[in-house]
Amino acid sequence: MTTQTLISLSIRMFILSLLFSFYSVLGHHRATKPLPVDTLSVNINTETKLKIQRKITQREQHTQGNAVTEQRTITIKVQNILSKKIMVRVEELLPDVHQPNIELELMQHSNATFDIEHNRLVWNLNLKPKQIINLAVKYKVVYQKGTPKIYL
């Protein structure tokens, strides 16, 4: 190989490494952006058919000074469409009580277990064939203006 060919190959390798580094950083940057927060999580077996409807039925907000108070009511309808019994775990994400200046008062939870470590209400449901279960969640959250929405 000639010197010119080696230099040409070196330049190409350098450009490829720069491009690789650029796309790696770009890909990493995209991966670290916060994703939209979904407040309903359902874990089911892949062969199970399940119908879920989640609605925010009430959301009131009041501001007094620097404090914001919100009252939220959520209904979750879980329906077993199959003709066999299934077990389902439903999780509802709540505001992050581990953050400073966030207070949570749980007013209704349909006998859910409160997982305080992960800020979730958890229901382990045993659904009979064609059974429908309605879950209701109602809470009040108080936080300071400017609190990032990801915690709420």
CSV table of N, CA and C in Angstrom, one decimal:
chain,number,residue,atom,x,y,z
A,1,MET,N,0.8,-1.2,0.0
A,1,MET,CA,0.0,0.0,0.0
A,1,MET,C,0.9,1.2,0.0
A,2,THR,N,0.4,2.2,-0.7
A,2,THR,CA,1.2,3.5,-0.8
A,2,THR,C,0.8,4.3,0.4
A,3,THR,N,1.6,5.3,0.7
A,3,THR,CA,1.4,6.3,1.8
A,3,THR,C,0.1,7.0,1.6
A,4,GLN,N,-0.2,7.4,0.4
A,4,GLN,CA,-1.4,8.1,0.1
A,4,GLN,C,-2.7,7.2,0.4
A,5,THR,N,-2.6,5.9,0.1
A,5,THR,CA,-3.7,5.0,0.4
A,5,THR,C,-3.9,4.9,1.9
A,6,LEU,N,-2.8,4.8,2.7
A,6,LEU,CA,-2.8,4.7,4.1
A,6,LEU,C,-3.4,5.9,4.8
A,7,ILE,N,-3.0,7.1,4.2
A,7,ILE,CA,-3.5,8.3,4.8
A,7,ILE,C,-5.0,8.4,4.5
A,8,SER,N,-5.4,8.0,3.3
A,8,SER,CA,-6.9,8.0,2.9
A,8,SER,C,-7.7,7.1,3.8
A,9,LEU,N,-7.1,5.9,4.1
A,9,LEU,CA,-7.8,5.0,5.0
A,9,LEU,C,-7.9,5.5,6.4
A,10,SER,N,-6.8,6.2,6.9
A,10,SER,CA,-6.8,6.7,8.2
A,10,SER,C,-7.8,7.8,8.3
A,11,ILE,N,-7.9,8.7,7.3
A,11,ILE,CA,-8.9,9.7,7.3
A,11,ILE,C,-10.3,9.2,7.3
A,12,ARG,N,-10.6,8.1,6.5
A,12,ARG,CA,-11.9,7.5,6.5
A,12,ARG,C,-12.2,6.9,7.9
A,13,MET,N,-11.2,6.2,8.5
A,13,MET,CA,-11.5,5.6,9.8
A,13,MET,C,-11.7,6.7,10.9
A,14,PHE,N,-11.0,7.8,10.8
A,14,PHE,CA,-11.2,8.9,11.7
A,14,PHE,C,-12.7,9.5,11.5
A,15,ILE,N,-13.1,9.7,10.3
A,15,ILE,CA,-14.4,10.2,10.0
A,15,ILE,C,-15.5,9.2,10.6
A,16,LEU,N,-15.3,7.9,10.3
A,16,LEU,CA,-16.2,7.0,10.8
A,16,LEU,C,-16.3,6.9,12.3
A,17,SER,N,-15.1,7.1,13.0
A,17,SER,CA,-15.2,7.1,14.4
A,17,SER,C,-15.9,8.3,15.0
A,18,LEU,N,-15.7,9.5,14.3
A,18,LEU,CA,-16.4,10.7,14.7
A,18,LEU,C,-17.9,10.5,14.5
A,19,LEU,N,-18.3,10.0,13.4
A,19,LEU,CA,-19.7,9.7,13.2
A,19,LEU,C,-20.3,8.8,14.2
A,20,PHE,N,-19.6,7.7,14.5
A,20,PHE,CA,-20.0,6.8,15.5
A,20,PHE,C,-20.1,7.4,16.9
A,21,SER,N,-19.2,8.3,17.2
A,21,SER,CA,-19.2,9.0,18.5
A,21,SER,C,-20.4,9.9,18.5
A,22,PHE,N,-20.6,10.7,17.4
A,22,PHE,CA,-21.7,11.6,17.3
A,22,PHE,C,-23.0,10.9,17.5
A,23,TYR,N,-23.3,9.8,16.8
A,23,TYR,CA,-24.5,9.1,16.9
A,23,TYR,C,-24.7,8.4,18.2
A,24,SER,N,-23.6,8.0,18.8
A,24,SER,CA,-23.7,7.4,20.1
A,24,SER,C,-24.1,8.4,21.2
A,25,VAL,N,-23.5,9.6,21.1
A,25,VAL,CA,-23.9,10.6,22.0
A,25,VAL,C,-25.3,11.1,21.8
A,26,LEU,N,-25.7,11.2,20.5
A,26,LEU,CA,-27.0,11.6,20.1
A,26,LEU,C,-28.0,10.6,20.6
A,27,GLY,N,-27.7,9.3,20.4
A,27,GLY,CA,-28.6,8.2,20.9
A,27,GLY,C,-28.7,8.2,22.4
A,28,HIS,N,-27.6,8.4,23.1
A,28,HIS,CA,-27.6,8.5,24.5
A,28,HIS,C,-28.4,9.7,25.0
A,29,HIS,N,-28.3,10.8,24.3
A,29,HIS,CA,-29.1,12.0,24.7
A,29,HIS,C,-30.6,11.7,24.6
A,30,ARG,N,-31.0,11.1,23.5
A,30,ARG,CA,-32.4,10.8,23.3
A,30,ARG,C,-32.9,9.8,24.4
A,31,ALA,N,-32.0,8.9,24.8
A,31,ALA,CA,-32.5,7.9,25.8
A,31,ALA,C,-32.6,8.5,27.1
A,32,THR,N,-32.0,9.6,27.4
A,32,THR,CA,-32.0,10.2,28.8
A,32,THR,C,-33.1,11.2,28.9
A,33,LYS,N,-33.8,11.6,27.8
A,33,LYS,CA,-34.9,12.5,28.0
A,33,LYS,C,-36.0,11.9,28.7
A,34,PRO,N,-36.7,12.6,29.6
A,34,PRO,CA,-37.8,12.0,30.3
A,34,PRO,C,-38.9,11.6,29.4
A,35,LEU,N,-39.5,10.5,29.6
A,35,LEU,CA,-40.6,10.0,28.8
A,35,LEU,C,-41.9,10.4,29.5
A,36,PRO,N,-42.9,10.5,28.7
A,36,PRO,CA,-44.2,10.8,29.3
A,36,PRO,C,-44.6,9.8,30.3
A,37,VAL,N,-45.2,10.2,31.4
A,37,VAL,CA,-45.5,9.3,32.5
A,37,VAL,C,-46.9,8.8,32.3
A,38,ASP,N,-47.0,7.5,32.2
A,38,ASP,CA,-48.3,6.8,32.2
A,38,ASP,C,-48.7,6.4,33.6
A,39,THR,N,-49.9,6.7,34.0
A,39,THR,CA,-50.2,6.4,35.4
A,39,THR,C,-50.9,5.1,35.6
A,40,LEU,N,-51.0,4.3,34.6
A,40,LEU,CA,-51.6,3.0,34.7
A,40,LEU,C,-50.7,1.9,34.2
A,41,SER,N,-50.4,0.9,35.0
A,41,SER,CA,-49.5,-0.2,34.6
A,41,SER,C,-50.2,-1.5,34.8
A,42,VAL,N,-50.3,-2.3,33.8
A,42,VAL,CA,-51.0,-3.6,33.9
A,42,VAL,C,-50.0,-4.7,33.4
A,43,ASN,N,-49.8,-5.7,34.3
A,43,ASN,CA,-48.9,-6.8,33.9
A,43,ASN,C,-49.8,-8.0,33.7
A,44,ILE,N,-49.8,-8.6,32.5
A,44,ILE,CA,-50.7,-9.8,32.3
A,44,ILE,C,-49.9,-10.8,31.5
A,45,ASN,N,-50.3,-12.0,31.5
A,45,ASN,CA,-49.8,-13.0,30.6
A,45,ASN,C,-50.1,-12.7,29.2
A,46,THR,N,-49.2,-12.9,28.2
A,46,THR,CA,-49.4,-12.5,26.9
A,46,THR,C,-50.6,-13.2,26.2
A,47,GLU,N,-51.0,-14.3,26.7
A,47,GLU,CA,-52.1,-15.0,26.0
A,47,GLU,C,-53.5,-14.7,26.6
A,48,THR,N,-53.5,-13.8,27.6
A,48,THR,CA,-54.7,-13.4,28.3
A,48,THR,C,-55.3,-12.2,27.6
A,49,LYS,N,-56.6,-12.2,27.5
A,49,LYS,CA,-57.3,-11.0,26.9
A,49,LYS,C,-58.0,-10.3,28.1
A,50,LEU,N,-57.7,-9.0,28.1
A,50,LEU,CA,-58.2,-8.2,29.2
A,50,LEU,C,-58.6,-6.8,28.6
A,51,LYS,N,-59.7,-6.3,29.1
A,51,LYS,CA,-60.1,-4.9,28.7
A,51,LYS,C,-60.0,-4.0,29.9
A,52,ILE,N,-59.3,-2.9,29.7
A,52,ILE,CA,-59.1,-1.9,30.7
A,52,ILE,C,-59.5,-0.5,30.2
A,53,GLN,N,-60.3,0.2,31.1
A,53,GLN,CA,-60.6,1.5,30.8
A,53,GLN,C,-60.3,2.4,32.0
A,54,ARG,N,-59.5,3.4,31.8
A,54,ARG,CA,-59.1,4.3,32.9
A,54,ARG,C,-59.5,5.7,32.6
A,55,LYS,N,-60.2,6.3,33.5
A,55,LYS,CA,-60.7,7.7,33.3
A,55,LYS,C,-60.4,8.6,34.5
A,56,ILE,N,-60.0,9.8,34.2
A,56,ILE,CA,-59.9,10.8,35.3
A,56,ILE,C,-61.2,11.5,35.3
A,57,THR,N,-62.0,11.2,36.4
A,57,THR,CA,-63.4,11.7,36.5
A,57,THR,C,-63.5,13.0,37.2
A,58,GLN,N,-62.4,13.4,37.9
A,58,GLN,CA,-62.4,14.7,38.6
A,58,GLN,C,-61.0,15.2,38.8
A,59,ARG,N,-60.8,16.5,38.5
A,59,ARG,CA,-59.5,17.1,38.7
A,59,ARG,C,-59.7,18.5,39.0
A,60,GLU,N,-59.6,18.9,40.3
A,60,GLU,CA,-59.8,20.3,40.7
A,60,GLU,C,-58.5,20.8,41.2
A,61,GLN,N,-58.2,22.1,40.9
A,61,GLN,CA,-57.0,22.7,41.3
A,61,GLN,C,-57.2,24.0,41.9
A,62,HIS,N,-56.6,24.3,43.1
A,62,HIS,CA,-56.7,25.6,43.8
A,62,HIS,C,-55.4,26.0,44.2
A,63,THR,N,-55.1,27.3,44.1
A,63,THR,CA,-53.8,27.9,44.5
A,63,THR,C,-54.1,28.9,45.6
A,64,GLN,N,-53.2,28.8,46.6
A,64,GLN,CA,-53.2,29.8,47.7
A,64,GLN,C,-51.8,30.1,48.0
A,65,GLY,N,-51.4,31.3,47.6
A,65,GLY,CA,-50.0,31.8,47.8
A,65,GLY,C,-49.1,30.9,46.9
A,66,ASN,N,-48.1,30.3,47.4
A,66,ASN,CA,-47.2,29.5,46.6
A,66,ASN,C,-47.6,28.0,46.6
A,67,ALA,N,-48.7,27.6,47.3
A,67,ALA,CA,-49.1,26.2,47.4
A,67,ALA,C,-50.2,25.9,46.5
A,68,VAL,N,-50.1,24.8,45.8
A,68,VAL,CA,-51.1,24.3,44.9
A,68,VAL,C,-51.8,23.1,45.4
A,69,THR,N,-53.1,23.0,45.5
A,69,THR,CA,-53.8,21.8,46.0
A,69,THR,C,-54.6,21.3,44.8
A,70,GLU,N,-54.4,20.0,44.6
A,70,GLU,CA,-55.2,19.3,43.5
A,70,GLU,C,-55.9,18.1,44.1
A,71,GLN,N,-57.2,18.0,43.7
A,71,GLN,CA,-57.9,16.8,44.1
A,71,GLN,C,-58.2,16.0,42.8
A,72,ARG,N,-57.9,14.7,42.8
A,72,ARG,CA,-58.1,13.9,41.6
A,72,ARG,C,-58.9,12.6,42.0
A,73,THR,N,-59.8,12.3,41.1
A,73,THR,CA,-60.5,11.1,41.2
A,73,THR,C,-60.3,10.3,39.9
A,74,ILE,N,-60.0,9.0,40.0
A,74,ILE,CA,-59.7,8.2,38.9
A,74,ILE,C,-60.5,6.9,39.0
A,75,THR,N,-61.1,6.5,37.9
A,75,THR,CA,-61.8,5.2,37.9
A,75,THR,C,-61.1,4.3,36.9
A,76,ILE,N,-61.0,3.0,37.3
A,76,ILE,CA,-60.3,2.0,36.4
A,76,ILE,C,-61.3,0.8,36.4
A,77,LYS,N,-61.7,0.5,35.2
A,77,LYS,CA,-62.6,-0.7,34.9
A,77,LYS,C,-61.7,-1.8,34.3
A,78,VAL,N,-61.7,-2.9,35.0
A,78,VAL,CA,-60.9,-4.1,34.5
A,78,VAL,C,-61.9,-5.2,34.2
A,79,GLN,N,-61.8,-5.7,33.0
A,79,GLN,CA,-62.7,-6.8,32.5
A,79,GLN,C,-62.0,-8.0,32.0
A,80,ASN,N,-62.3,-9.1,32.5
A,80,ASN,CA,-61.8,-10.4,32.0
A,80,ASN,C,-62.7,-10.8,30.8
A,81,ILE,N,-62.2,-10.8,29.6
A,81,ILE,CA,-63.0,-11.1,28.4
A,81,ILE,C,-63.0,-12.6,28.2
A,82,LEU,N,-62.1,-13.4,28.8
A,82,LEU,CA,-62.1,-14.8,28.6
A,82,LEU,C,-63.1,-15.6,29.4
A,83,SER,N,-63.2,-16.8,29.0
A,83,SER,CA,-64.1,-17.7,29.8
A,83,SER,C,-63.4,-18.6,30.8
A,84,LYS,N,-62.2,-18.1,31.2
A,84,LYS,CA,-61.5,-18.7,32.3
A,84,LYS,C,-61.0,-17.7,33.3
A,85,LYS,N,-60.7,-18.2,34.5
A,85,LYS,CA,-60.2,-17.3,35.6
A,85,LYS,C,-58.8,-16.9,35.3
A,86,ILE,N,-58.5,-15.6,35.6
A,86,ILE,CA,-57.2,-15.0,35.4
A,86,ILE,C,-56.8,-14.2,36.7
A,87,MET,N,-55.5,-14.1,36.8
A,87,MET,CA,-54.9,-13.2,37.9
A,87,MET,C,-54.3,-12.0,37.2
A,88,VAL,N,-54.6,-10.8,37.8
A,88,VAL,CA,-54.0,-9.6,37.2
A,88,VAL,C,-53.5,-8.7,38.3
A,89,ARG,N,-52.4,-8.0,38.0
A,89,ARG,CA,-51.8,-7.0,38.9
A,89,ARG,C,-52.0,-5.7,38.2
A,90,VAL,N,-52.7,-4.8,38.9
A,90,VAL,CA,-52.9,-3.4,38.4
A,90,VAL,C,-52.2,-2.5,39.3
A,91,GLU,N,-51.5,-1.5,38.7
A,91,GLU,CA,-50.7,-0.5,39.5
A,91,GLU,C,-51.1,0.9,39.0
A,92,GLU,N,-51.4,1.8,40.0
A,92,GLU,CA,-51.7,3.2,39.7
A,92,GLU,C,-50.6,4.0,40.3
A,93,LEU,N,-49.9,4.8,39.5
A,93,LEU,CA,-48.8,5.6,40.0
A,93,LEU,C,-49.4,6.9,40.7
A,94,LEU,N,-48.8,7.2,41.8
A,94,LEU,CA,-49.2,8.4,42.6
A,94,LEU,C,-48.1,9.4,42.6
A,95,PRO,N,-48.5,10.6,43.0
A,95,PRO,CA,-47.4,11.7,43.1
A,95,PRO,C,-46.3,11.2,44.1
A,96,ASP,N,-45.1,11.6,43.8
A,96,ASP,CA,-43.9,11.2,44.5
A,96,ASP,C,-43.8,11.8,45.9
A,97,VAL,N,-44.2,11.1,46.9
A,97,VAL,CA,-44.2,11.6,48.2
A,97,VAL,C,-42.8,11.7,48.8
A,98,HIS,N,-41.8,11.2,48.1
A,98,HIS,CA,-40.4,11.3,48.6
A,98,HIS,C,-39.8,12.6,48.3
A,99,GLN,N,-40.4,13.4,47.4
A,99,GLN,CA,-39.9,14.7,47.0
A,99,GLN,C,-40.3,15.7,48.1
A,100,PRO,N,-39.4,16.7,48.4
A,100,PRO,CA,-39.7,17.7,49.4
A,100,PRO,C,-40.9,18.5,48.9
A,101,ASN,N,-41.7,19.0,49.8
A,101,ASN,CA,-42.9,19.9,49.5
A,101,ASN,C,-44.0,19.2,48.8
A,102,ILE,N,-44.1,17.9,48.8
A,102,ILE,CA,-45.2,17.2,48.2
A,102,ILE,C,-45.9,16.4,49.3
A,103,GLU,N,-47.2,16.7,49.5
A,103,GLU,CA,-48.0,16.0,50.5
A,103,GLU,C,-49.1,15.3,49.8
A,104,LEU,N,-49.4,14.1,50.2
A,104,LEU,CA,-50.5,13.3,49.6
A,104,LEU,C,-51.4,12.8,50.7
A,105,GLU,N,-52.7,13.0,50.4
A,105,GLU,CA,-53.7,12.5,51.3
A,105,GLU,C,-54.6,11.5,50.4
A,106,LEU,N,-54.5,10.2,50.7
A,106,LEU,CA,-55.3,9.2,50.0
A,106,LEU,C,-56.7,9.1,50.6
A,107,MET,N,-57.7,9.4,49.9
A,107,MET,CA,-59.0,9.4,50.4
A,107,MET,C,-59.9,8.2,50.0
A,108,GLN,N,-59.6,7.5,48.9
A,108,GLN,CA,-60.2,6.3,48.4
A,108,GLN,C,-59.3,5.5,47.6
A,109,HIS,N,-59.3,4.2,47.8
A,109,HIS,CA,-58.3,3.4,47.1
A,109,HIS,C,-58.8,2.0,46.7
A,110,SER,N,-60.0,1.7,46.9
A,110,SER,CA,-60.6,0.4,46.6
A,110,SER,C,-59.8,-0.8,47.1
A,111,ASN,N,-59.4,-0.8,48.4
A,111,ASN,CA,-58.7,-1.8,49.0
A,111,ASN,C,-57.3,-2.2,48.4
A,112,ALA,N,-56.7,-1.2,47.8
A,112,ALA,CA,-55.4,-1.4,47.2
A,112,ALA,C,-54.3,-1.4,48.3
A,113,THR,N,-53.2,-2.0,48.0
A,113,THR,CA,-52.0,-1.9,48.8
A,113,THR,C,-51.2,-0.7,48.4
A,114,PHE,N,-50.7,0.1,49.3
A,114,PHE,CA,-49.9,1.3,49.0
A,114,PHE,C,-48.5,0.9,49.1
A,115,ASP,N,-47.8,0.9,47.9
A,115,ASP,CA,-46.4,0.6,47.8
A,115,ASP,C,-45.7,2.0,47.9
A,116,ILE,N,-45.3,2.3,49.1
A,116,ILE,CA,-44.8,3.7,49.4
A,116,ILE,C,-43.4,3.8,48.7
A,117,GLU,N,-42.6,2.8,48.6
A,117,GLU,CA,-41.3,2.8,48.0
A,117,GLU,C,-41.4,3.3,46.6
A,118,HIS,N,-42.4,2.8,45.9
A,118,HIS,CA,-42.5,3.1,44.4
A,118,HIS,C,-43.7,4.1,44.1
A,119,ASN,N,-44.3,4.6,45.2
A,119,ASN,CA,-45.5,5.6,45.0
A,119,ASN,C,-46.6,5.0,44.1
A,120,ARG,N,-47.0,3.8,44.5
A,120,ARG,CA,-48.0,3.1,43.7
A,120,ARG,C,-49.1,2.5,44.6
A,121,LEU,N,-50.3,2.5,44.0
A,121,LEU,CA,-51.3,1.6,44.6
A,121,LEU,C,-51.3,0.3,43.8
A,122,VAL,N,-51.4,-0.8,44.4
A,122,VAL,CA,-51.3,-2.1,43.8
A,122,VAL,C,-52.5,-2.9,44.1
A,123,TRP,N,-53.1,-3.5,43.1
A,123,TRP,CA,-54.2,-4.4,43.2
A,123,TRP,C,-53.8,-5.8,42.6
A,124,ASN,N,-53.9,-6.8,43.3
A,124,ASN,CA,-53.7,-8.2,42.8
A,124,ASN,C,-55.1,-8.8,42.7
A,125,LEU,N,-55.6,-8.9,41.5
A,125,LEU,CA,-57.0,-9.3,41.2
A,125,LEU,C,-57.1,-10.7,40.7
A,126,ASN,N,-58.1,-11.4,41.2
A,126,ASN,CA,-58.4,-12.7,40.7
A,126,ASN,C,-59.8,-12.6,40.0
A,127,LEU,N,-59.8,-12.5,38.7
A,127,LEU,CA,-61.0,-12.3,37.9
A,127,LEU,C,-61.6,-13.6,37.4
A,128,LYS,N,-62.9,-13.7,37.7
A,128,LYS,CA,-63.6,-14.9,37.2
A,128,LYS,C,-63.9,-14.7,35.7
A,129,PRO,N,-64.3,-15.7,35.0
A,129,PRO,CA,-64.7,-15.5,33.6
A,129,PRO,C,-65.7,-14.4,33.4
A,130,LYS,N,-65.4,-13.5,32.5
A,130,LYS,CA,-66.3,-12.4,32.1
A,130,LYS,C,-66.6,-11.4,33.2
A,131,GLN,N,-65.8,-11.5,34.3
A,131,GLN,CA,-66.0,-10.6,35.5
A,131,GLN,C,-65.5,-9.2,35.2
A,132,ILE,N,-66.2,-8.2,35.7
A,132,ILE,CA,-65.8,-6.8,35.6
A,132,ILE,C,-65.6,-6.3,37.0
A,133,ILE,N,-64.4,-5.6,37.3
A,133,ILE,CA,-64.1,-5.0,38.6
A,133,ILE,C,-63.9,-3.5,38.3
A,134,ASN,N,-64.6,-2.7,39.1
A,134,ASN,CA,-64.4,-1.2,39.1
A,134,ASN,C,-63.5,-0.8,40.3
A,135,LEU,N,-62.5,-0.1,40.0
A,135,LEU,CA,-61.6,0.4,41.0
A,135,LEU,C,-61.7,1.9,41.0
A,136,ALA,N,-61.6,2.5,42.2
A,136,ALA,CA,-61.7,4.0,42.3
A,136,ALA,C,-60.6,4.5,43.2
A,137,VAL,N,-59.9,5.5,42.7
A,137,VAL,CA,-58.8,6.2,43.5
A,137,VAL,C,-59.2,7.7,43.6
A,138,LYS,N,-59.1,8.2,44.8
A,138,LYS,CA,-59.3,9.6,45.1
A,138,LYS,C,-58.2,10.1,46.0
A,139,TYR,N,-57.6,11.1,45.7
A,139,TYR,CA,-56.5,11.7,46.5
A,139,TYR,C,-56.4,13.2,46.4
A,140,LYS,N,-55.8,13.8,47.4
A,140,LYS,CA,-55.5,15.2,47.3
A,140,LYS,C,-54.0,15.3,47.4
A,141,VAL,N,-53.4,16.2,46.6
A,141,VAL,CA,-52.0,16.4,46.6
A,141,VAL,C,-51.7,17.9,46.8
A,142,VAL,N,-50.8,18.3,47.6
A,142,VAL,CA,-50.4,19.6,47.9
A,142,VAL,C,-48.9,19.8,47.5
A,143,TYR,N,-48.6,20.8,46.7
A,143,TYR,CA,-47.2,21.0,46.3
A,143,TYR,C,-47.0,22.4,46.0
A,144,GLN,N,-45.7,22.8,45.9
A,144,GLN,CA,-45.3,24.2,45.7
A,144,GLN,C,-45.3,24.5,44.2
A,145,LYS,N,-45.7,25.7,43.8
A,145,LYS,CA,-45.6,26.1,42.4
A,145,LYS,C,-44.2,25.9,41.9
A,146,GLY,N,-44.1,25.4,40.7
A,146,GLY,CA,-42.8,25.2,40.0
A,146,GLY,C,-42.3,23.8,40.2
A,147,THR,N,-43.1,22.9,41.0
A,147,THR,CA,-42.6,21.5,41.1
A,147,THR,C,-42.7,20.9,39.8
A,148,PRO,N,-41.7,20.2,39.4
A,148,PRO,CA,-41.7,19.5,38.1
A,148,PRO,C,-42.9,18.5,38.0
A,149,LYS,N,-43.6,18.5,36.8
A,149,LYS,CA,-44.7,17.7,36.6
A,149,LYS,C,-44.5,16.2,36.7
A,150,ILE,N,-43.2,15.8,36.5
A,150,ILE,CA,-42.9,14.4,36.5
A,150,ILE,C,-43.1,13.8,37.9
A,151,TYR,N,-43.1,14.6,39.0
A,151,TYR,CA,-43.3,14.2,40.3
A,151,TYR,C,-44.8,14.1,40.7
A,152,LEU,N,-45.6,14.7,39.9
A,152,LEU,CA,-47.0,14.8,40.2
A,152,LEU,C,-47.8,13.9,39.4
